[in-house]
Amino acid sequence: MKINRNKYLLIATAVVFTMVSCSEDFLNVDKSGSVSVDDYYKTPADAYAALVSAYDPIRKNSGGFENYITMLNAGSDDHYAGGGSATDGAGIQGFSKYTLDANIMPGSFWSVPYQGVFNANILLVKLPGIPMDEATKSRYTAELKGLRAYYYFDLVRMFGNVPLILTPLTTSEVYTVVQATPSEVYTRIEKDLTEAIPNLPNTITAAESGRLSKGAATALLGKVLLYEKKYAEAATQLALVNGPTPGTTSPYGYKLLTKFSDLWVVSNKFNSESILEISHTSEGNSDWGFWGSGRDEGNSVNVMVGPRGYSRTTGSPAPDLPSGWSFNPITVDLYNLIKMDPRFNSTVLDMKALQAANEADYIAGYQDTGYFLNKFTPTQADVTTGTGAQPLNYKQNTYVIRLADTYLMEAEALGGTGARAQALLDAVRARVALPSVPVSQVAIMNERRLELAGEGHRWYDLVRTGKAASVLASRGFVAGKNEIFPIPFGELKNTKLVQNPNY
C-alpha cells in the first residue's frame, strides 16, 4: 500500500496492540503515551490509520527473515534452504528437509495473518459509527473484507484447520476458540470476496498503489476457486481479469509487459502486469531491533537470496552486487530445465559460470549449487543510504499475483484443453519468443514452473495438484502430513486448538 505510513504507523500499531489484547469494550484505563481505543475511531483520519494497519501484515510475503517467498521456495524442488549453515533458520531448514515440527515452526506464520484478520475485524465493527461519507465507508468495508479473505487464504493453505474469527475477541475467548474445517474457511473467503468486489474501484490511482482493486479481488477469488477445484467458476472469474483476447489489454487495464526482464526492474513498480503487489521502501529505516516485527518496510528476500561474500574482478562485466546470505540456492534440476529458456538470465544468477570465467567470486554457503535467484538479487544501485540497517532496507516490490499467473491459472481451470486455454498459454510463451506448444495440463504446469520460478508458487502448485508426495519424496515429504504446516507449539498451549495430523 503506497501511502504515508510513517504518519500513522506508530499510532495505528499502538491502537491495534490494545485492540487485539483487550475485550470488545477495550481498555478504559488512560495510559501515558498511549491512545485509548474509546477515544479512537472518531474521525476519517482514525479510520484511514486503522485501514493502514489492516494492510501492513500483507508485507510478510517478502518482509522479515520469516517471509513467505524464501520459506515456500525452500520446500519446493526448485530450491534448497541454503543460508550460512544447517542451523541458519531452524524453520526454513526444517521445512526444506521435511523435519519441521511444532517446536521450530515459526510462530509468525500463524500470528501475522491473524494480526491482519484482527485488525480488519475491529475496523469492520467500528466503521459504521465513524462520521464519514458513505462511498468511502463502503470502499473501506470492501477492502477490509478483501484483506480478511487474503489472510484466511494464507492460513487455510498453510495450516488447514484454523479458527474462523469474524469479530473481535475478548481475552478469555482467545483461549476457547476452536478450529473450523477448511471448507468452512473457504466458504467465508468466497463470501468476503464476493461482497467486496462490487464496492472496490476498477482502477487504482498512483497515489493509492497497493490498495485492493476490483481486478485484484477478482483474481484472488479465481485463485481461491481453483484451489477448491471449482474449475468452471474459477475460469469465469479469471477470464474477467484476463480479458477476452489474451495478450491484449484487459478491461481492468492489465497487459503482459513486453519484456520479461522488466518485471524485475526495481523502479518498475505497479506496472501493467501487476495485479496484487506488495510494497516495500528503503525509507522506513528498518533496523535489527525490530526486524520482522511488522514495523519494518524493507524487502528481506533481496539480502537473503544474494550470494555470500560476493566480489567481482576489476574490469569484469559481472554484475555489481552487494553481498547476500545465500538462501534459496537453485537446484540443479531447475537449472537444467531453464538453462535454455529465454527467462534464464532474469531468473538465475550463474555464479558457477562467473567464477569459472574469473569474473566474480563468492563464498559458498550451505547447500550451495552455484545458482542464485536473480529475480530478487539486488545490485549496488539498489543499496539504500538511509539511517537504518542497509541489508534490511531494500525497496523492490514483490508480486502476489501477476497477469502471466492468472493466464496460466485460467488455462488450468479450463482443463488444459480448447482454443481459449491454448491462447492463454501461447500468450505467456510468445512474450519470451517461445513457439506454441500443444496445450495440456502438463504443458501448463511446466510453464508455471519456468515463468514463476522463485516467486513462492511452486510448492503450493505441487501440493494442490497432488504431486508433492512423489516429486518431493527424496526430501522426506510424507503424504497426509506435509501438505500443511504444524501449528506452532506456542499457539497450542492452554487453548482448544488441535495439532495437525502426524505432527
Short mmCIF file of C-alpha atoms in Angstrom, two decimals:
data_model
loop_
_atom_site.label_atom_id
_atom_site.label_comp_id
_atom_site.label_asym_id
_atom_site.label_seq_id
_atom_site.Cartn_x
_atom_site.Cartn_y
_atom_site.Cartn_z
CA MET A 1 0.00 0.00 0.00
CA LYS A 2 1.74 3.12 -1.22
CA ILE A 3 0.69 5.55 1.45
CA ASN A 4 2.20 7.89 4.02
CA ARG A 5 2.66 5.07 6.54
CA ASN A 6 5.12 6.88 8.76
CA LYS A 7 2.48 9.45 9.69
CA TYR A 8 0.14 6.79 11.05
CA LEU A 9 2.21 3.72 11.80
CA LEU A 10 3.09 4.30 15.44
CA ILE A 11 -0.39 5.35 16.48
CA ALA A 12 -2.02 2.57 14.47
CA THR A 13 0.35 -0.03 15.91
CA ALA A 14 -0.31 1.15 19.47
CA VAL A 15 -4.05 1.07 18.99
CA VAL A 16 -4.03 -2.30 17.27
CA PHE A 17 -1.98 -3.81 20.08
CA THR A 18 -4.58 -2.60 22.55
CA MET A 19 -7.43 -3.81 20.33
CA VAL A 20 -6.07 -7.32 19.95
CA SER A 21 -5.21 -7.65 23.61
CA CYS A 22 -8.48 -6.45 25.09
CA SER A 23 -12.19 -7.09 25.08
CA GLU A 24 -14.79 -5.61 22.75
CA ASP A 25 -15.16 -2.73 25.19
CA PHE A 26 -11.35 -2.45 25.24
CA LEU A 27 -9.43 -0.70 27.99
CA ASN A 28 -10.84 2.33 29.73
CA VAL A 29 -7.60 2.96 31.63
CA ASP A 30 -5.77 6.00 30.36
CA LYS A 31 -2.13 5.08 29.81
CA SER A 32 0.52 7.72 29.40
CA GLY A 33 1.82 7.82 25.84
CA SER A 34 -0.89 5.51 24.50
CA VAL A 35 -4.17 6.06 22.72
CA SER A 36 -7.38 4.95 24.44
CA VAL A 37 -9.41 2.94 21.96
CA ASP A 38 -12.57 4.59 23.29
CA ASP A 39 -11.09 7.88 22.13
CA TYR A 40 -10.06 6.43 18.79
CA TYR A 41 -12.17 5.74 15.67
CA LYS A 42 -13.71 9.18 15.90
CA THR A 43 -12.62 10.68 12.59
CA PRO A 44 -11.95 9.69 8.97
CA ALA A 45 -8.23 10.04 9.74
CA ASP A 46 -8.59 7.45 12.51
CA ALA A 47 -10.32 5.08 10.10
CA TYR A 48 -7.61 5.55 7.50
CA ALA A 49 -4.85 4.86 10.03
CA ALA A 50 -6.63 1.67 11.08
CA LEU A 51 -7.04 0.67 7.42
CA VAL A 52 -3.28 1.06 7.03
CA SER A 53 -2.77 -1.29 9.98
CA ALA A 54 -5.01 -3.87 8.28
CA TYR A 55 -2.82 -3.73 5.17
CA ASP A 56 0.54 -3.87 6.97
CA PRO A 57 0.69 -7.66 7.62
CA ILE A 58 0.49 -8.29 3.87
CA ARG A 59 4.20 -7.43 3.72
CA LYS A 60 5.01 -10.84 5.18
CA ASN A 61 5.15 -12.07 1.59
CA SER A 62 8.69 -10.69 1.36
CA GLY A 63 9.39 -8.86 4.63
CA GLY A 64 11.31 -10.17 7.62
CA PHE A 65 13.53 -13.23 7.91
CA GLU A 66 10.43 -15.43 8.15
CA ASN A 67 8.90 -14.32 4.85
CA TYR A 68 6.68 -16.44 2.64
CA ILE A 69 8.80 -16.39 -0.51
CA THR A 70 12.04 -17.79 0.88
CA MET A 71 10.20 -20.27 3.13
CA LEU A 72 7.96 -21.66 0.40
CA ASN A 73 10.81 -21.77 -2.11
CA ALA A 74 12.87 -23.82 0.34
CA GLY A 75 10.29 -26.59 0.48
CA SER A 76 9.96 -26.96 -3.28
CA ASP A 77 12.01 -28.97 -5.75
CA ASP A 78 13.39 -25.74 -7.26
CA HIS A 79 15.38 -24.58 -4.23
CA TYR A 80 17.11 -25.63 -1.06
CA ALA A 81 17.01 -23.68 2.17
CA GLY A 82 20.67 -22.66 1.89
CA GLY A 83 21.96 -19.87 4.10
CA GLY A 84 25.11 -19.98 6.18
CA SER A 85 24.75 -23.40 7.78
CA ALA A 86 22.35 -26.24 8.56
CA THR A 87 21.23 -24.28 11.62
CA ASP A 88 20.72 -20.94 9.87
CA GLY A 89 16.99 -20.50 10.48
CA ALA A 90 15.56 -23.66 12.06
CA GLY A 91 12.15 -23.21 10.46
CA ILE A 92 13.32 -22.78 6.88
CA GLN A 93 15.86 -25.60 7.25
CA GLY A 94 13.25 -27.92 8.74
CA PHE A 95 10.73 -27.19 6.03
CA SER A 96 13.28 -27.79 3.28
CA LYS A 97 14.13 -31.22 4.72
CA TYR A 98 10.62 -32.03 5.98
CA THR A 99 11.73 -32.29 9.59
CA LEU A 100 9.61 -29.29 10.56
CA ASP A 101 7.70 -29.71 13.82
CA ALA A 102 5.66 -27.54 16.17
CA ASN A 103 8.72 -26.52 18.18
CA ILE A 104 10.61 -24.97 15.27
CA MET A 105 7.64 -23.85 13.17
CA PRO A 106 7.98 -20.04 13.05
CA GLY A 107 5.13 -18.62 15.09
CA SER A 108 4.81 -15.59 12.83
CA PHE A 109 3.33 -17.70 10.03
CA TRP A 110 0.29 -18.04 12.28
CA SER A 111 0.34 -14.78 14.23
CA VAL A 112 0.97 -12.30 11.40
CA PRO A 113 -2.00 -13.24 9.19
CA TYR A 114 -4.18 -13.41 12.29
CA GLN A 115 -2.97 -9.92 13.17
CA GLY A 116 -4.34 -8.87 9.78
CA VAL A 117 -7.62 -10.66 10.49
CA PHE A 118 -7.94 -8.99 13.90
CA ASN A 119 -7.16 -5.55 12.52
CA ALA A 120 -9.76 -5.98 9.79
CA ASN A 121 -12.39 -7.33 12.20
CA ILE A 122 -12.07 -4.43 14.60
CA LEU A 123 -12.33 -1.73 11.97
CA LEU A 124 -15.32 -3.51 10.40
CA VAL A 125 -17.07 -3.27 13.78
CA LYS A 126 -16.12 0.36 14.39
CA LEU A 127 -16.51 1.73 10.85
CA PRO A 128 -20.31 2.20 10.90
CA GLY A 129 -20.00 4.63 13.82
CA ILE A 130 -17.35 6.85 12.26
CA PRO A 131 -18.76 10.02 10.62
CA MET A 132 -17.52 9.85 7.03
CA ASP A 133 -19.06 9.77 3.60
CA GLU A 134 -20.80 6.53 2.70
CA ALA A 135 -18.83 5.94 -0.51
CA THR A 136 -15.52 5.95 1.37
CA LYS A 137 -17.00 3.81 4.13
CA SER A 138 -18.26 1.33 1.55
CA ARG A 139 -14.82 1.13 -0.07
CA TYR A 140 -13.06 0.64 3.27
CA THR A 141 -15.50 -2.15 4.15
CA ALA A 142 -14.78 -3.85 0.84
CA GLU A 143 -11.02 -3.53 1.34
CA LEU A 144 -11.24 -4.98 4.84
CA LYS A 145 -13.27 -7.96 3.66
CA GLY A 146 -10.85 -8.50 0.79
CA LEU A 147 -7.88 -8.35 3.16
CA ARG A 148 -9.53 -10.73 5.62
CA ALA A 149 -10.11 -13.15 2.74
CA TYR A 150 -6.45 -12.80 1.72
CA TYR A 151 -5.19 -13.58 5.22
CA TYR A 152 -7.51 -16.55 5.62
CA PHE A 153 -6.45 -17.92 2.24
CA ASP A 154 -2.87 -17.93 3.51
CA LEU A 155 -3.88 -19.51 6.81
CA VAL A 156 -6.03 -22.30 5.36
CA ARG A 157 -3.39 -23.22 2.78
CA MET A 158 -0.63 -23.29 5.38
CA PHE A 159 -2.44 -24.90 8.32
CA GLY A 160 -5.69 -26.44 7.09
CA ASN A 161 -7.96 -26.43 10.14
CA VAL A 162 -7.81 -22.90 11.54
CA PRO A 163 -10.10 -20.82 13.77
CA LEU A 164 -12.55 -18.73 11.75
CA ILE A 165 -12.72 -15.47 13.70
CA LEU A 166 -15.04 -12.82 12.29
CA THR A 167 -15.48 -10.46 15.26
CA PRO A 168 -13.10 -9.05 17.87
CA LEU A 169 -12.44 -11.46 20.73
CA THR A 170 -12.23 -10.88 24.44
CA THR A 171 -9.06 -12.05 26.17
CA SER A 172 -10.82 -15.12 27.57
CA GLU A 173 -12.32 -16.01 24.21
CA VAL A 174 -8.86 -16.24 22.64
CA TYR A 175 -8.24 -19.40 24.68
CA THR A 176 -11.55 -21.07 23.87
CA VAL A 177 -11.78 -20.74 20.08
CA VAL A 178 -11.94 -23.94 18.09
CA GLN A 179 -10.89 -24.71 14.55
CA ALA A 180 -13.15 -24.60 11.54
CA THR A 181 -12.90 -27.05 8.68
CA PRO A 182 -11.10 -25.92 5.52
CA SER A 183 -14.42 -25.98 3.65
CA GLU A 184 -15.94 -23.58 6.18
CA VAL A 185 -12.98 -21.24 5.85
CA TYR A 186 -13.11 -21.34 2.06
CA THR A 187 -16.84 -20.61 2.12
CA ARG A 188 -16.16 -17.48 4.16
CA ILE A 189 -13.30 -16.42 1.90
CA GLU A 190 -15.62 -16.67 -1.10
CA LYS A 191 -18.32 -14.71 0.72
CA ASP A 192 -15.96 -11.90 1.74
CA LEU A 193 -14.53 -11.55 -1.76
CA THR A 194 -17.92 -11.74 -3.46
CA GLU A 195 -19.23 -8.98 -1.17
CA ALA A 196 -16.08 -6.89 -1.59
CA ILE A 197 -15.69 -6.90 -5.37
CA PRO A 198 -18.69 -4.68 -6.31
CA ASN A 199 -17.54 -1.90 -3.97
CA LEU A 200 -13.88 -1.79 -4.97
CA PRO A 201 -12.65 0.64 -7.64
CA ASN A 202 -11.93 -0.62 -11.15
CA THR A 203 -8.58 1.16 -11.17
CA ILE A 204 -6.21 2.48 -8.52
CA THR A 205 -4.57 5.87 -8.73
CA ALA A 206 -0.80 6.17 -8.46
CA ALA A 207 -1.18 7.73 -5.01
CA GLU A 208 -3.14 4.68 -3.84
CA SER A 209 -0.92 1.99 -5.35
CA GLY A 210 -1.03 -1.23 -3.37
CA ARG A 211 -4.66 -0.95 -2.32
CA LEU A 212 -7.14 -3.57 -3.44
CA SER A 213 -8.93 -3.06 -6.73
CA LYS A 214 -11.84 -4.89 -8.28
CA GLY A 215 -9.40 -6.73 -10.56
CA ALA A 216 -7.14 -7.82 -7.70
CA ALA A 217 -10.03 -9.16 -5.63
CA THR A 218 -11.49 -10.93 -8.67
CA ALA A 219 -8.12 -12.54 -9.41
CA LEU A 220 -7.84 -13.66 -5.80
CA LEU A 221 -11.35 -15.13 -5.94
CA GLY A 222 -10.45 -17.00 -9.13
CA LYS A 223 -7.36 -18.40 -7.45
CA VAL A 224 -9.33 -19.44 -4.37
CA LEU A 225 -11.88 -21.26 -6.54
CA LEU A 226 -9.08 -23.02 -8.40
CA TYR A 227 -7.67 -24.31 -5.10
CA GLU A 228 -11.15 -25.55 -4.22
CA LYS A 229 -11.26 -27.37 -7.56
CA LYS A 230 -14.31 -25.37 -8.62
CA TYR A 231 -12.83 -25.15 -12.07
CA ALA A 232 -15.71 -23.69 -14.09
CA GLU A 233 -16.27 -20.92 -11.53
CA ALA A 234 -12.55 -20.23 -11.32
CA ALA A 235 -12.27 -19.93 -15.10
CA THR A 236 -15.17 -17.47 -15.16
CA GLN A 237 -13.58 -15.17 -12.58
CA LEU A 238 -10.11 -15.37 -14.10
CA ALA A 239 -11.49 -14.62 -17.57
CA LEU A 240 -12.83 -11.32 -16.20
CA VAL A 241 -9.29 -10.43 -15.13
CA ASN A 242 -7.55 -11.69 -18.26
CA GLY A 243 -9.92 -10.17 -20.79
CA PRO A 244 -11.42 -11.60 -23.97
CA THR A 245 -8.20 -11.68 -26.01
CA PRO A 246 -5.07 -13.00 -24.28
CA GLY A 247 -2.05 -10.81 -24.99
CA THR A 248 -4.05 -7.59 -25.26
CA THR A 249 -5.06 -5.11 -22.57
CA SER A 250 -7.82 -6.48 -20.33
CA PRO A 251 -10.87 -4.46 -19.21
CA TYR A 252 -9.11 -3.78 -15.90
CA GLY A 253 -6.08 -2.39 -17.74
CA TYR A 254 -3.78 -5.39 -17.27
CA LYS A 255 -1.33 -6.32 -20.01
CA LEU A 256 1.77 -8.51 -20.14
CA LEU A 257 4.96 -6.48 -20.18
CA THR A 258 6.75 -6.68 -23.50
CA LYS A 259 10.00 -7.76 -21.83
CA PHE A 260 10.05 -10.40 -19.10
CA SER A 261 13.18 -8.79 -17.66
CA ASP A 262 11.27 -5.56 -16.98
CA LEU A 263 9.30 -7.35 -14.28
CA TRP A 264 12.42 -7.32 -12.13
CA VAL A 265 13.48 -3.70 -12.64
CA VAL A 266 13.21 -2.30 -9.11
CA SER A 267 11.79 1.03 -10.23
CA ASN A 268 9.12 -0.60 -12.40
CA LYS A 269 6.55 -0.81 -9.62
CA PHE A 270 2.82 -1.34 -10.19
CA ASN A 271 3.29 -1.98 -13.88
CA SER A 272 0.59 -3.20 -16.28
CA GLU A 273 1.23 -6.86 -15.42
CA SER A 274 0.90 -6.36 -11.68
CA ILE A 275 -2.44 -7.40 -10.17
CA LEU A 276 -1.65 -7.72 -6.45
CA GLU A 277 1.71 -6.30 -5.40
CA ILE A 278 3.47 -5.90 -2.05
CA SER A 279 5.04 -2.50 -1.41
CA HIS A 280 8.50 -2.07 0.05
CA THR A 281 10.54 1.03 0.66
CA SER A 282 14.07 1.99 1.69
CA GLU A 283 12.67 4.97 3.61
CA GLY A 284 11.38 3.03 6.60
CA ASN A 285 14.83 2.85 8.22
CA SER A 286 14.30 -0.76 9.31
CA ASP A 287 16.85 -1.92 11.85
CA TRP A 288 17.82 -5.10 13.65
CA GLY A 289 15.95 -4.15 16.81
CA PHE A 290 12.54 -4.53 15.17
CA TRP A 291 13.23 -6.53 12.02
CA GLY A 292 10.31 -8.78 11.22
CA SER A 293 8.06 -7.20 13.83
CA GLY A 294 5.71 -5.70 11.26
CA ARG A 295 7.17 -2.22 11.62
CA ASP A 296 9.93 -2.77 9.08
CA GLU A 297 9.12 -1.97 5.47
CA GLY A 298 12.12 -3.30 3.53
CA ASN A 299 12.27 -6.33 1.23
CA SER A 300 14.14 -9.07 3.10
CA VAL A 301 14.19 -11.54 0.21
CA ASN A 302 16.75 -9.33 -1.53
CA VAL A 303 19.50 -9.77 1.03
CA MET A 304 18.57 -13.37 1.80
CA VAL A 305 18.98 -14.77 -1.72
CA GLY A 306 22.13 -12.92 -2.80
CA PRO A 307 25.48 -14.74 -2.95
CA ARG A 308 27.52 -14.62 0.23
CA GLY A 309 30.81 -12.70 0.15
CA TYR A 310 30.33 -11.56 -3.45
CA SER A 311 33.19 -9.79 -5.21
CA ARG A 312 33.93 -9.11 -8.86
CA THR A 313 37.22 -8.93 -10.69
CA THR A 314 38.38 -5.43 -11.62
CA GLY A 315 37.10 -4.56 -15.08
CA SER A 316 34.85 -7.59 -15.16
CA PRO A 317 31.46 -7.44 -16.92
CA ALA A 318 29.98 -9.30 -13.95
CA PRO A 319 27.10 -7.50 -12.20
CA ASP A 320 27.93 -5.10 -9.39
CA LEU A 321 26.26 -6.72 -6.39
CA PRO A 322 26.27 -6.33 -2.62
CA SER A 323 26.81 -9.49 -0.61
CA GLY A 324 23.84 -11.56 0.49
CA TRP A 325 23.13 -14.55 2.70
CA SER A 326 22.86 -17.33 0.08
CA PHE A 327 19.37 -18.61 0.91
CA ASN A 328 17.27 -20.40 -1.72
CA PRO A 329 20.08 -21.71 -3.97
CA ILE A 330 18.53 -23.05 -7.17
CA THR A 331 18.58 -26.81 -7.61
CA VAL A 332 20.42 -28.44 -10.48
CA ASP A 333 17.08 -29.83 -11.61
CA LEU A 334 15.58 -26.37 -12.17
CA TYR A 335 18.83 -25.11 -13.65
CA ASN A 336 18.81 -27.86 -16.27
CA LEU A 337 15.19 -27.12 -17.15
CA ILE A 338 15.59 -23.37 -17.51
CA LYS A 339 19.14 -23.01 -18.85
CA MET A 340 18.00 -22.83 -22.49
CA ASP A 341 14.87 -20.81 -21.72
CA PRO A 342 14.75 -17.06 -22.58
CA ARG A 343 13.85 -16.35 -18.93
CA PHE A 344 17.11 -17.86 -17.67
CA ASN A 345 19.15 -14.68 -17.18
CA SER A 346 16.36 -12.91 -15.31
CA THR A 347 15.78 -15.94 -13.10
CA VAL A 348 19.23 -17.40 -12.45
CA LEU A 349 22.44 -15.74 -11.34
CA ASP A 350 25.00 -18.28 -12.53
CA MET A 351 27.84 -17.77 -10.08
CA LYS A 352 29.41 -21.04 -11.16
CA ALA A 353 29.92 -19.64 -14.66
CA LEU A 354 31.14 -16.25 -13.39
CA GLN A 355 33.61 -17.97 -11.09
CA ALA A 356 34.88 -20.27 -13.85
CA ALA A 357 35.41 -17.24 -16.10
CA ASN A 358 37.31 -15.47 -13.29
CA GLU A 359 34.82 -12.61 -13.49
CA ALA A 360 33.43 -12.84 -9.95
CA ASP A 361 33.79 -14.85 -6.76
CA TYR A 362 31.70 -15.67 -3.69
CA ILE A 363 31.75 -17.75 -0.53
CA ALA A 364 29.84 -20.98 -0.92
CA GLY A 365 27.02 -21.20 1.60
CA TYR A 366 25.12 -24.19 2.88
CA GLN A 367 23.71 -26.46 0.12
CA ASP A 368 25.48 -24.31 -2.46
CA THR A 369 24.86 -25.14 -6.11
CA GLY A 370 26.41 -22.02 -7.62
CA TYR A 371 23.00 -20.88 -8.88
CA PHE A 372 21.15 -18.00 -7.21
CA LEU A 373 17.72 -16.41 -7.60
CA ASN A 374 18.36 -13.43 -9.85
CA LYS A 375 14.79 -12.09 -9.78
CA PHE A 376 15.45 -10.79 -6.29
CA THR A 377 19.23 -10.40 -6.21
CA PRO A 378 19.83 -6.66 -5.66
CA THR A 379 22.54 -4.57 -7.30
CA GLN A 380 24.72 -1.96 -5.66
CA ALA A 381 22.45 0.66 -7.23
CA ASP A 382 19.63 -0.67 -5.03
CA VAL A 383 21.59 -0.20 -1.79
CA THR A 384 19.99 2.40 0.44
CA THR A 385 21.89 5.23 2.09
CA GLY A 386 19.33 5.71 4.85
CA THR A 387 19.92 5.55 8.60
CA GLY A 388 18.59 2.00 9.06
CA ALA A 389 20.46 -1.26 8.58
CA GLN A 390 21.36 -1.42 4.90
CA PRO A 391 20.56 -5.12 4.33
CA LEU A 392 17.05 -4.64 5.72
CA ASN A 393 16.03 -1.66 3.59
CA TYR A 394 15.80 -2.86 0.02
CA LYS A 395 12.89 -1.37 -1.89
CA GLN A 396 11.98 -3.95 -4.54
CA ASN A 397 8.28 -4.76 -4.54
CA THR A 398 7.08 -8.34 -4.95
CA TYR A 399 4.12 -9.78 -6.84
CA VAL A 400 1.47 -11.90 -5.15
CA ILE A 401 -0.50 -12.22 -8.38
CA ARG A 402 0.56 -11.06 -11.83
CA LEU A 403 -1.08 -11.45 -15.21
CA ALA A 404 1.02 -14.35 -16.52
CA ASP A 405 -0.03 -16.22 -13.37
CA THR A 406 -3.74 -15.60 -13.98
CA TYR A 407 -3.39 -16.58 -17.65
CA LEU A 408 -1.97 -19.94 -16.64
CA MET A 409 -4.47 -20.43 -13.83
CA GLU A 410 -7.36 -19.83 -16.20
CA ALA A 411 -5.86 -22.24 -18.75
CA GLU A 412 -5.60 -24.84 -15.98
CA ALA A 413 -9.15 -24.20 -14.80
CA LEU A 414 -10.34 -24.78 -18.38
CA GLY A 415 -8.93 -28.30 -18.12
CA GLY A 416 -5.88 -27.60 -20.23
CA THR A 417 -7.89 -28.00 -23.43
CA GLY A 418 -9.59 -25.84 -26.03
CA ALA A 419 -8.80 -22.74 -28.05
CA ARG A 420 -9.03 -20.37 -25.08
CA ALA A 421 -6.57 -22.38 -22.97
CA GLN A 422 -4.23 -22.60 -25.96
CA ALA A 423 -4.35 -18.84 -26.49
CA LEU A 424 -3.59 -18.16 -22.82
CA LEU A 425 -0.59 -20.49 -22.84
CA ASP A 426 0.62 -19.10 -26.16
CA ALA A 427 0.49 -15.52 -24.86
CA VAL A 428 2.81 -16.32 -21.95
CA ARG A 429 5.25 -18.12 -24.24
CA ALA A 430 5.07 -15.53 -27.03
CA ARG A 431 6.14 -12.79 -24.60
CA VAL A 432 9.54 -14.51 -24.35
CA ALA A 433 9.62 -15.50 -28.04
CA LEU A 434 8.88 -19.18 -27.43
CA PRO A 435 6.85 -21.09 -30.03
CA SER A 436 3.41 -22.50 -29.38
CA VAL A 437 3.19 -25.99 -27.89
CA PRO A 438 0.00 -28.06 -27.66
CA VAL A 439 -1.90 -27.06 -24.56
CA SER A 440 -2.33 -29.64 -21.80
CA GLN A 441 -2.24 -29.66 -18.02
CA VAL A 442 1.34 -30.91 -18.18
CA ALA A 443 2.35 -28.08 -20.53
CA ILE A 444 0.62 -25.51 -18.30
CA MET A 445 2.34 -26.74 -15.14
CA ASN A 446 5.70 -26.81 -16.89
CA GLU A 447 5.13 -23.23 -17.98
CA ARG A 448 4.17 -22.17 -14.47
CA ARG A 449 7.38 -23.66 -13.14
CA LEU A 450 9.57 -21.69 -15.54
CA GLU A 451 7.56 -18.45 -15.67
CA LEU A 452 7.02 -18.15 -11.91
CA ALA A 453 10.27 -19.74 -10.68
CA GLY A 454 11.39 -18.45 -7.30
CA GLU A 455 8.22 -16.44 -6.63
CA GLY A 456 6.84 -18.79 -3.97
CA HIS A 457 4.23 -20.62 -6.09
CA ARG A 458 5.87 -23.96 -6.87
CA TRP A 459 5.30 -25.70 -3.51
CA TYR A 460 1.61 -24.81 -3.47
CA ASP A 461 1.28 -25.97 -7.09
CA LEU A 462 2.76 -29.36 -6.20
CA VAL A 463 0.54 -29.77 -3.14
CA ARG A 464 -2.75 -28.72 -4.71
CA THR A 465 -2.22 -30.93 -7.78
CA GLY A 466 -1.33 -33.96 -5.64
CA LYS A 467 2.22 -34.24 -6.96
CA ALA A 468 4.16 -33.17 -3.88
CA ALA A 469 4.48 -36.67 -2.38
CA SER A 470 6.20 -38.08 -5.46
CA VAL A 471 8.21 -35.03 -6.53
CA LEU A 472 9.45 -34.28 -3.00
CA ALA A 473 9.86 -37.85 -1.75
CA SER A 474 13.66 -37.55 -1.74
CA ARG A 475 13.35 -34.55 0.57
CA GLY A 476 11.32 -36.56 3.08
CA PHE A 477 7.82 -35.32 2.20
CA VAL A 478 5.16 -37.58 3.77
CA ALA A 479 1.72 -37.77 2.19
CA GLY A 480 -1.08 -36.98 4.63
CA LYS A 481 1.23 -34.85 6.75
CA ASN A 482 3.40 -32.38 4.90
CA GLU A 483 0.68 -30.83 2.74
CA ILE A 484 0.22 -28.39 5.64
CA PHE A 485 2.44 -26.96 8.36
CA PRO A 486 2.36 -27.90 12.03
CA ILE A 487 0.59 -25.39 14.24
CA PRO A 488 3.31 -23.58 16.23
CA PHE A 489 3.66 -25.00 19.74
CA GLY A 490 3.06 -21.64 21.37
CA GLU A 491 -0.41 -21.44 19.85
CA LEU A 492 -1.45 -24.78 21.35
CA LYS A 493 -0.69 -24.01 25.00
CA ASN A 494 -3.80 -23.53 27.15
CA THR A 495 -6.08 -23.45 24.10
CA LYS A 496 -8.56 -25.81 22.47
CA LEU A 497 -6.57 -25.95 19.25
CA VAL A 498 -5.76 -29.43 17.97
CA GLN A 499 -2.45 -30.13 16.26
CA ASN A 500 -2.49 -31.15 12.61
CA PRO A 501 -2.27 -34.91 11.86
CA ASN A 502 1.06 -36.72 12.29
CA TYR A 503 2.90 -33.80 13.91
#
